[in-house]
């Protein structure tokens, strides 16, 4: 149980285009979903927190107009990287917090999406 | 000073060895402490979590938290090649409401050699 999927797993796009990444909780409902970015040999950096039906809360330094988050349902959140540039190339990982969490900080992570902007 | 410091390694040990992984932190408000395992090109998987100070054991894994020293550890006994992965510590402050943000260490790359 507690499976989170991400699609696509790997995407290459040209500079200036937009890319949408989907995050789905497959066997549970998630009150909150989180989006992280991970550069090689670096830790996961939280980008934003989203709750179903609400606007996402972005971390300091993350451009909300560039990284659009839509939390459409209790099982789906999307991250759209608009006007992508090579510096946006990274590993993007989502996590989902179950509606009935066993403990307050319980999160399940997706497998990640590797974005390469050329 | 970063909130969470973790030696990135790499750490290489023979099969059967006891592995010790550590993190230090500076934010005294952290109360929840977690260890995640991340295989290459995969998302992190929760191994253990601990609230406040103390020890917690689960099979071959033991998590320790020393809040007075702001130091947490993960011990792996009888390490196996399948334990080869990056281990990330994560922690969170009990700030109430719905603030469940995690702060991660950089991760330690562990290789267990057969």
mmCIF file of C-alpha atoms in Angstrom:
data_model
loop_
_atom_site.group_PDB
_atom_site.id
_atom_site.type_symbol
_atom_site.label_atom_id
_atom_site.label_comp_id
_atom_site.label_asym_id
_atom_site.label_seq_id
_atom_site.Cartn_x
_atom_site.Cartn_y
_atom_site.Cartn_z
ATOM 1 C CA UNK A 1 0.000 0.000 0.000
ATOM 2 C CA UNK A 2 0.839 3.724 0.039
ATOM 3 C CA UNK A 3 2.075 3.956 -3.534
ATOM 4 C CA UNK A 4 2.759 7.271 -5.211
ATOM 5 C CA UNK A 5 3.383 7.479 -8.930
ATOM 6 C CA UNK A 6 4.858 10.211 -11.052
ATOM 7 C CA UNK A 7 4.579 10.757 -14.761
ATOM 8 C CA UNK A 8 6.684 11.111 -16.766
ATOM 9 C CA UNK A 9 9.716 9.506 -15.180
ATOM 10 C CA UNK A 10 12.049 11.337 -17.540
ATOM 11 C CA UNK A 11 11.469 14.258 -19.862
ATOM 12 C CA UNK A 12 13.675 16.284 -22.166
ATOM 13 C CA UNK A 13 12.403 19.618 -23.399
ATOM 14 C CA UNK A 14 13.716 22.616 -25.235
ATOM 15 C CA UNK A 15 14.447 25.875 -23.496
ATOM 16 C CA UNK A 16 11.389 28.102 -23.366
ATOM 17 C CA UNK A 17 8.796 25.340 -23.411
ATOM 18 C CA UNK A 18 6.599 24.185 -20.537
ATOM 19 C CA UNK A 19 6.524 20.759 -18.926
ATOM 20 C CA UNK A 20 3.820 19.215 -16.758
ATOM 21 C CA UNK A 21 4.602 16.567 -14.163
ATOM 22 C CA UNK A 22 1.840 14.508 -12.555
ATOM 23 C CA UNK A 23 1.873 13.070 -9.060
ATOM 24 C CA UNK A 24 -0.773 10.509 -8.068
ATOM 25 C CA UNK A 25 -1.460 8.642 -4.859
ATOM 26 C CA UNK A 26 -2.656 5.283 -6.168
ATOM 27 C CA UNK A 27 -4.162 3.571 -3.165
ATOM 28 C CA UNK A 28 -4.870 6.324 -0.662
ATOM 29 C CA UNK A 29 -6.227 9.834 -0.473
ATOM 30 C CA UNK A 30 -3.775 12.594 0.294
ATOM 31 C CA UNK A 31 -4.654 15.750 2.186
ATOM 32 C CA UNK A 32 -1.377 17.349 1.330
ATOM 33 C CA UNK A 33 1.161 16.875 -1.403
ATOM 34 C CA UNK A 34 4.668 18.239 -1.454
ATOM 35 C CA UNK A 35 6.978 19.020 -4.348
ATOM 36 C CA UNK A 36 10.737 18.743 -3.938
ATOM 37 C CA UNK A 37 13.708 19.359 -6.169
ATOM 38 C CA UNK A 38 16.937 17.428 -5.847
ATOM 39 C CA UNK A 39 20.179 18.354 -7.556
ATOM 40 C CA UNK A 40 22.968 15.752 -7.887
ATOM 41 C CA UNK A 41 24.559 14.953 -4.534
ATOM 42 C CA UNK A 42 22.300 17.480 -2.832
ATOM 43 C CA UNK A 43 19.457 17.053 -0.408
ATOM 44 C CA UNK A 44 15.805 17.313 -1.259
ATOM 45 C CA UNK A 45 14.713 20.922 -1.220
ATOM 46 C CA UNK A 46 11.043 21.600 -0.595
ATOM 47 C CA UNK A 47 9.571 23.791 -3.313
ATOM 48 C CA UNK A 48 5.930 23.991 -2.327
ATOM 49 C CA UNK A 49 3.135 22.450 -0.303
ATOM 50 C CA UNK A 50 -0.291 21.959 -1.804
ATOM 51 C CA UNK A 51 -3.638 21.043 -0.321
ATOM 52 C CA UNK A 52 -6.539 19.840 -2.416
ATOM 53 C CA UNK A 53 -8.651 22.739 -3.592
ATOM 54 C CA UNK A 54 -6.320 25.388 -2.182
ATOM 55 C CA UNK A 55 -3.524 27.505 -3.559
ATOM 56 C CA UNK A 56 -0.089 26.075 -3.059
ATOM 57 C CA UNK A 57 2.280 27.515 -0.475
ATOM 58 C CA UNK A 58 5.691 28.163 -1.978
ATOM 59 C CA UNK A 59 9.005 28.162 -0.145
ATOM 60 C CA UNK A 60 11.094 31.279 -0.095
ATOM 61 C CA UNK A 61 12.983 31.737 -3.337
ATOM 62 C CA UNK A 62 10.686 29.543 -5.425
ATOM 63 C CA UNK A 63 8.927 31.453 -8.198
ATOM 64 C CA UNK A 64 5.229 30.685 -8.062
ATOM 65 C CA UNK A 65 4.675 31.952 -11.607
ATOM 66 C CA UNK A 66 7.333 29.635 -12.941
ATOM 67 C CA UNK A 67 6.382 26.510 -11.014
ATOM 68 C CA UNK A 68 2.615 26.212 -11.250
ATOM 69 C CA UNK A 69 1.007 23.700 -8.930
ATOM 70 C CA UNK A 70 -2.532 22.418 -9.260
ATOM 71 C CA UNK A 71 -3.915 20.048 -6.654
ATOM 72 C CA UNK A 72 -7.066 18.986 -8.473
ATOM 73 C CA UNK A 73 -8.185 16.119 -6.252
ATOM 74 C CA UNK A 74 -7.216 14.077 -3.199
ATOM 75 C CA UNK A 75 -5.172 11.802 -5.456
ATOM 76 C CA UNK A 76 -3.633 14.123 -8.041
ATOM 77 C CA UNK A 77 -1.289 17.077 -8.006
ATOM 78 C CA UNK A 78 0.529 18.551 -11.000
ATOM 79 C CA UNK A 79 3.632 20.682 -11.278
ATOM 80 C CA UNK A 80 4.095 22.703 -14.451
ATOM 81 C CA UNK A 81 7.499 24.188 -15.138
ATOM 82 C CA UNK A 82 6.796 27.155 -17.394
ATOM 83 C CA UNK A 83 9.306 28.604 -19.818
ATOM 84 C CA UNK A 84 11.884 26.059 -18.728
ATOM 85 C CA UNK A 85 15.578 26.917 -18.858
ATOM 86 C CA UNK A 86 18.651 24.685 -18.537
ATOM 87 C CA UNK A 87 19.074 25.698 -14.886
ATOM 88 C CA UNK A 88 15.677 24.097 -14.196
ATOM 89 C CA UNK A 89 17.141 20.702 -15.092
ATOM 90 C CA UNK A 90 16.827 18.615 -11.961
ATOM 91 C CA UNK A 91 15.149 15.643 -10.307
ATOM 92 C CA UNK A 92 11.635 16.591 -9.190
ATOM 93 C CA UNK A 93 10.035 14.425 -6.508
ATOM 94 C CA UNK A 94 6.562 14.635 -5.049
ATOM 95 C CA UNK A 95 5.309 13.200 -1.798
ATOM 96 C CA UNK A 96 1.831 12.680 -0.422
ATOM 97 C CA UNK A 97 0.558 12.738 3.128
ATOM 98 C CA UNK A 98 -2.296 10.282 3.714
ATOM 99 C CA UNK A 99 -5.676 11.546 4.818
ATOM 100 C CA UNK A 100 -5.450 9.107 7.713
ATOM 101 C CA UNK A 101 -1.806 9.424 8.572
ATOM 102 C CA UNK A 102 -0.297 7.086 11.127
ATOM 103 C CA UNK A 103 1.800 9.959 12.421
ATOM 104 C CA UNK A 104 1.841 13.653 11.693
ATOM 105 C CA UNK A 105 4.834 13.645 9.378
ATOM 106 C CA UNK A 106 4.050 10.506 7.424
ATOM 107 C CA UNK A 107 4.783 11.099 3.728
ATOM 108 C CA UNK A 108 5.144 8.734 0.813
ATOM 109 C CA UNK A 109 7.391 9.696 -2.033
ATOM 110 C CA UNK A 110 7.003 9.196 -5.739
ATOM 111 C CA UNK A 111 9.832 7.761 -7.866
ATOM 112 C CA UNK A 112 10.776 11.184 -9.191
ATOM 113 C CA UNK A 113 10.880 12.849 -12.595
ATOM 114 C CA UNK A 114 14.168 13.730 -14.210
ATOM 115 C CA UNK A 115 13.843 16.935 -16.229
ATOM 116 C CA UNK A 116 16.502 17.897 -18.738
ATOM 117 C CA UNK A 117 16.169 21.242 -20.491
ATOM 118 C CA UNK A 118 18.301 21.676 -23.595
ATOM 119 C CA UNK B 1 25.316 27.003 9.210
ATOM 120 C CA UNK B 2 22.842 24.655 7.529
ATOM 121 C CA UNK B 3 19.943 23.427 9.584
ATOM 122 C CA UNK B 4 20.831 19.785 8.991
ATOM 123 C CA UNK B 5 24.332 18.489 8.352
ATOM 124 C CA UNK B 6 25.031 15.002 7.059
ATOM 125 C CA UNK B 7 28.336 13.587 5.859
ATOM 126 C CA UNK B 8 27.734 12.632 2.220
ATOM 127 C CA UNK B 9 30.333 9.860 2.319
ATOM 128 C CA UNK B 10 30.700 7.741 0.307
ATOM 129 C CA UNK B 11 30.842 4.977 2.885
ATOM 130 C CA UNK B 12 31.950 1.509 1.817
ATOM 131 C CA UNK B 13 31.755 -1.491 4.154
ATOM 132 C CA UNK B 14 32.017 -5.279 3.853
ATOM 133 C CA UNK B 15 28.905 -7.413 4.109
ATOM 134 C CA UNK B 16 28.003 -8.140 7.713
ATOM 135 C CA UNK B 17 29.527 -4.940 9.092
ATOM 136 C CA UNK B 18 27.758 -2.587 11.471
ATOM 137 C CA UNK B 19 27.066 0.730 9.782
ATOM 138 C CA UNK B 20 26.690 4.017 11.631
ATOM 139 C CA UNK B 21 25.093 6.977 9.872
ATOM 140 C CA UNK B 22 24.764 10.357 11.536
ATOM 141 C CA UNK B 23 23.258 13.801 11.257
ATOM 142 C CA UNK B 24 23.604 16.930 13.311
ATOM 143 C CA UNK B 25 21.181 19.799 13.376
ATOM 144 C CA UNK B 26 20.971 23.332 14.679
ATOM 145 C CA UNK B 27 17.227 23.960 15.061
ATOM 146 C CA UNK B 28 16.270 23.066 18.611
ATOM 147 C CA UNK B 29 12.594 23.100 17.583
ATOM 148 C CA UNK B 30 12.985 19.849 15.647
ATOM 149 C CA UNK B 31 11.069 17.091 17.385
ATOM 150 C CA UNK B 32 10.365 14.500 14.708
ATOM 151 C CA UNK B 33 13.291 12.643 13.225
ATOM 152 C CA UNK B 34 13.172 10.324 10.260
ATOM 153 C CA UNK B 35 15.493 8.195 8.189
ATOM 154 C CA UNK B 36 14.825 7.556 4.528
ATOM 155 C CA UNK B 37 16.528 5.195 2.109
ATOM 156 C CA UNK B 38 16.837 6.242 -1.514
ATOM 157 C CA UNK B 39 17.982 3.951 -4.276
ATOM 158 C CA UNK B 40 19.480 5.484 -7.386
ATOM 159 C CA UNK B 41 16.943 7.364 -9.501
ATOM 160 C CA UNK B 42 14.121 6.489 -7.099
ATOM 161 C CA UNK B 43 12.133 8.422 -4.530
ATOM 162 C CA UNK B 44 12.989 8.148 -0.813
ATOM 163 C CA UNK B 45 11.444 5.350 1.247
ATOM 164 C CA UNK B 46 10.730 5.868 4.947
ATOM 165 C CA UNK B 47 12.762 3.514 7.144
ATOM 166 C CA UNK B 48 12.127 4.756 10.656
ATOM 167 C CA UNK B 49 10.844 7.723 12.555
ATOM 168 C CA UNK B 50 11.340 8.845 16.123
ATOM 169 C CA UNK B 51 9.668 11.478 18.206
ATOM 170 C CA UNK B 52 11.904 13.432 20.570
ATOM 171 C CA UNK B 53 14.864 11.694 22.200
ATOM 172 C CA UNK B 54 15.535 8.021 22.639
ATOM 173 C CA UNK B 55 16.111 4.845 20.708
ATOM 174 C CA UNK B 56 13.944 2.864 18.367
ATOM 175 C CA UNK B 57 14.709 -0.540 16.922
ATOM 176 C CA UNK B 58 13.225 -2.255 13.882
ATOM 177 C CA UNK B 59 14.890 -5.465 12.816
ATOM 178 C CA UNK B 60 18.472 -4.707 11.811
ATOM 179 C CA UNK B 61 17.934 -0.963 12.093
ATOM 180 C CA UNK B 62 18.255 1.187 15.220
ATOM 181 C CA UNK B 63 17.579 4.921 15.313
ATOM 182 C CA UNK B 64 18.929 7.085 18.107
ATOM 183 C CA UNK B 65 18.167 10.687 18.912
ATOM 184 C CA UNK B 66 20.168 12.827 21.342
ATOM 185 C CA UNK B 67 18.430 16.167 21.503
ATOM 186 C CA UNK B 68 20.876 17.567 24.035
ATOM 187 C CA UNK B 69 23.659 17.154 21.484
ATOM 188 C CA UNK B 70 21.408 17.778 18.456
ATOM 189 C CA UNK B 71 22.672 14.506 17.020
ATOM 190 C CA UNK B 72 20.839 11.590 15.466
ATOM 191 C CA UNK B 73 22.122 8.221 14.309
ATOM 192 C CA UNK B 74 21.010 5.219 12.315
ATOM 193 C CA UNK B 75 22.728 1.905 12.923
ATOM 194 C CA UNK B 76 22.466 -0.995 10.513
ATOM 195 C CA UNK B 77 23.500 -4.396 11.850
ATOM 196 C CA UNK B 78 24.592 -7.309 9.682
ATOM 197 C CA UNK B 79 24.630 -5.054 6.631
ATOM 198 C CA UNK B 80 23.665 -6.609 3.308
ATOM 199 C CA UNK B 81 24.493 -5.639 -0.291
ATOM 200 C CA UNK B 82 20.810 -4.773 -0.687
ATOM 201 C CA UNK B 83 21.333 -2.031 1.912
ATOM 202 C CA UNK B 84 23.486 -0.181 -0.616
ATOM 203 C CA UNK B 85 21.685 3.117 -1.146
ATOM 204 C CA UNK B 86 21.706 6.749 -0.085
ATOM 205 C CA UNK B 87 20.410 7.309 3.431
ATOM 206 C CA UNK B 88 18.770 10.623 4.180
ATOM 207 C CA UNK B 89 17.944 12.003 7.568
ATOM 208 C CA UNK B 90 14.957 14.322 7.815
ATOM 209 C CA UNK B 91 13.440 16.262 10.645
ATOM 210 C CA UNK B 92 10.560 18.535 11.419
ATOM 211 C CA UNK B 93 9.487 20.979 14.082
ATOM 212 C CA UNK B 94 6.216 20.562 15.885
ATOM 213 C CA UNK B 95 4.848 23.923 14.882
ATOM 214 C CA UNK B 96 1.241 22.853 14.957
ATOM 215 C CA UNK B 97 -1.411 23.464 12.333
ATOM 216 C CA UNK B 98 -0.732 21.689 9.080
ATOM 217 C CA UNK B 99 2.938 22.525 8.826
ATOM 218 C CA UNK B 100 4.459 19.152 8.132
ATOM 219 C CA UNK B 101 7.516 20.337 6.294
ATOM 220 C CA UNK B 102 10.575 18.146 6.401
ATOM 221 C CA UNK B 103 14.148 19.394 6.326
ATOM 222 C CA UNK B 104 16.511 16.872 4.800
ATOM 223 C CA UNK B 105 20.211 16.200 5.121
ATOM 224 C CA UNK B 106 22.259 15.742 1.946
ATOM 225 C CA UNK B 107 22.272 11.987 2.297
ATOM 226 C CA UNK B 108 25.076 9.467 2.825
ATOM 227 C CA UNK B 109 25.885 7.081 -0.003
ATOM 228 C CA UNK B 110 26.447 3.605 1.431
ATOM 229 C CA UNK B 111 27.894 0.654 -0.445
ATOM 230 C CA UNK B 112 27.927 -2.792 1.155
ATOM 231 C CA UNK B 113 30.374 -5.065 -0.617
ATOM 232 C CA UNK B 114 29.665 -8.816 -0.829
#
